Amino acid sequence: MKKPLLLVAGFVLSSFAAQAQWVLQPFTFPDVYQAAYNIDAVDANVVWVSSNDLIEGTANQYGRTSNGGTSWTTGAISNLTSAETITGIAGINATTAVVCVTTGTTGRILKTVNGGTTWTAQTSATQFAGPSSFPNFVSFFSATEGICVGDPPTGTAFEIYTTADAGTTWTRVPTANVPAAQAGETGIVKNFASIGNSCWFATTNGRVYYSSNKGQTWGVSNSGLNTNGDLAFTSALNGIMVTGEFGGSAHTMSRTTNGGVTWTPTTFTGTLHGEVSGVPGTNEILSVGFADDYGSSYSRNGGLTWTSLESTRDHISLDVVSPTVAWSGALDINNVAGLGVYKLNSTVLGNSHDVALQSGLSVYPNPSTGGQFTLKLGSGLTKAAQVHVFDAMGRVVYTRAVEAANPTVTLDLAQQAAGVYTLRVSAEGGVAQQKLVVK
């Protein structure tokens, strides 16, 4: 069945004592029972959230900040019907965002370009039109290129649409490019991941669909867990799938090292929570949970071991921008109400500094007049490293892999504006970083 959009009574009460790792940014939706169920952080300043009613399971409200959470604007998407509920949100910038909504049998996509004041339907009559269409999530690879994935309307292929104009028009991916769904198989709200040009989503049958070209063609594999779960990737190759009852503390995990083509069920140590996200620019994964699963933890080794950040907060959603910038949906389980969001206030993530990697790192020319850099890593690199370049707002603007057999590569930032950027190289032993200047 779908990941539930409804919290039942009887969850364990958790403490809301102050914790240095997460700082509450309080706000309320027009309906107090609405909580920040979906979060999409564009950068360190801009975050969009959509709601879920903890009592009735409906979702028709949004929230937005453009100043890092110092202040939030919330409101209802007034032109939704009473039968429609939001299943996903994707922010593009401070004023533009897209949501996908469903009645349970049909769905559509709406877009705002004025900070949420008005929302306009973007789908045509042929998109998510039934008889069993159900969009599960919407996500963007860039400011213009996005994807929206829905259930198989006829039981043969998942209904997948892509856009190249920031969500104004959408084109369905040919069913021949999407492996057939199994009998009764559907997607799960929120259970997806994307990084670079790659995207993954989990299904109710424990399978994972994967694409390395922004959703244009797909493969599918079995996670080995035979149930649905959340996904987190730290690179185009390395990721985990975590299963377990929503809000429950018992979890299983499977890992992939080839982009989702194959999976290996894996035993882990420490406390793993049910909602997971890769930490951009690192090999780390952050996990959060609520109710019996409350608290947060992180892993530096692909999910094999987990270290607790805290064990008092109830988090219903998660999105991570960088090692120091992340948000989660904040809950008051006792009063069945949303509190707003928690913002990460910890420097523990991304601090696994690799001295050898740093000493062997060289980038030239720096500054670069044309945005072209040569990156060279030392001879001690034994496995592939991941390169991320962040702009001044904390957004990832460039990624690539560096193979141990070829540790000298070109970084192409020619399309980026002049300014200062942060280069972050993640390898098995930790991370190294350096400032880059584009003239």
PDB file of C-alpha atoms in Angstrom, residues 24 33 48 57 111 115 131 141 148 151 174 182 194 213 251 253 268 364 416 421:
ATOM      1  CA  LEU A  24      13.118  24.604  15.580  1.00  0.00           C
ATOM      2  CA  TYR A  33      -3.098  19.774  12.082  1.00  0.00           C
ATOM      3  CA  TRP A  48       9.537  24.823  -0.100  1.00  0.00           C
ATOM      4  CA  GLY A  57      -4.635  12.618   5.765  1.00  0.00           C
ATOM      5  CA  LYS A 111       2.950  25.606 -10.788  1.00  0.00           C
ATOM      6  CA  GLY A 115       5.769  32.623  -4.357  1.00  0.00           C
ATOM      7  CA  PRO A 131      -8.270   5.144 -14.456  1.00  0.00           C
ATOM      8  CA  PHE A 141      17.524  17.972 -11.961  1.00  0.00           C
ATOM      9  CA  CYS A 148       7.100  13.523 -12.231  1.00  0.00           C
ATOM     10  CA  ASP A 151       1.609   4.755 -10.772  1.00  0.00           C
ATOM     11  CA  PRO A 174       7.348   6.305 -23.882  1.00  0.00           C
ATOM     12  CA  GLN A 182       4.220  -6.266 -11.787  1.00  0.00           C
ATOM     13  CA  SER A 194      18.031  11.917  -7.404  1.00  0.00           C
ATOM     14  CA  ASN A 213      19.582  10.079 -18.125  1.00  0.00           C
ATOM     15  CA  HIS A 251      14.349  -1.401   9.765  1.00  0.00           C
ATOM     16  CA  MET A 253      18.625  -2.155   4.614  1.00  0.00           C
ATOM     17  CA  PHE A 268      24.107  -2.555   9.958  1.00  0.00           C
ATOM     18  CA  TYR A 364      44.980  24.696 -11.925  1.00  0.00           C
ATOM     19  CA  GLN A 416      28.760  29.274 -14.296  1.00  0.00           C
ATOM     20  CA  TYR A 421      33.002  28.258  -5.627  1.00  0.00           C
TER      21      TYR A 421
END
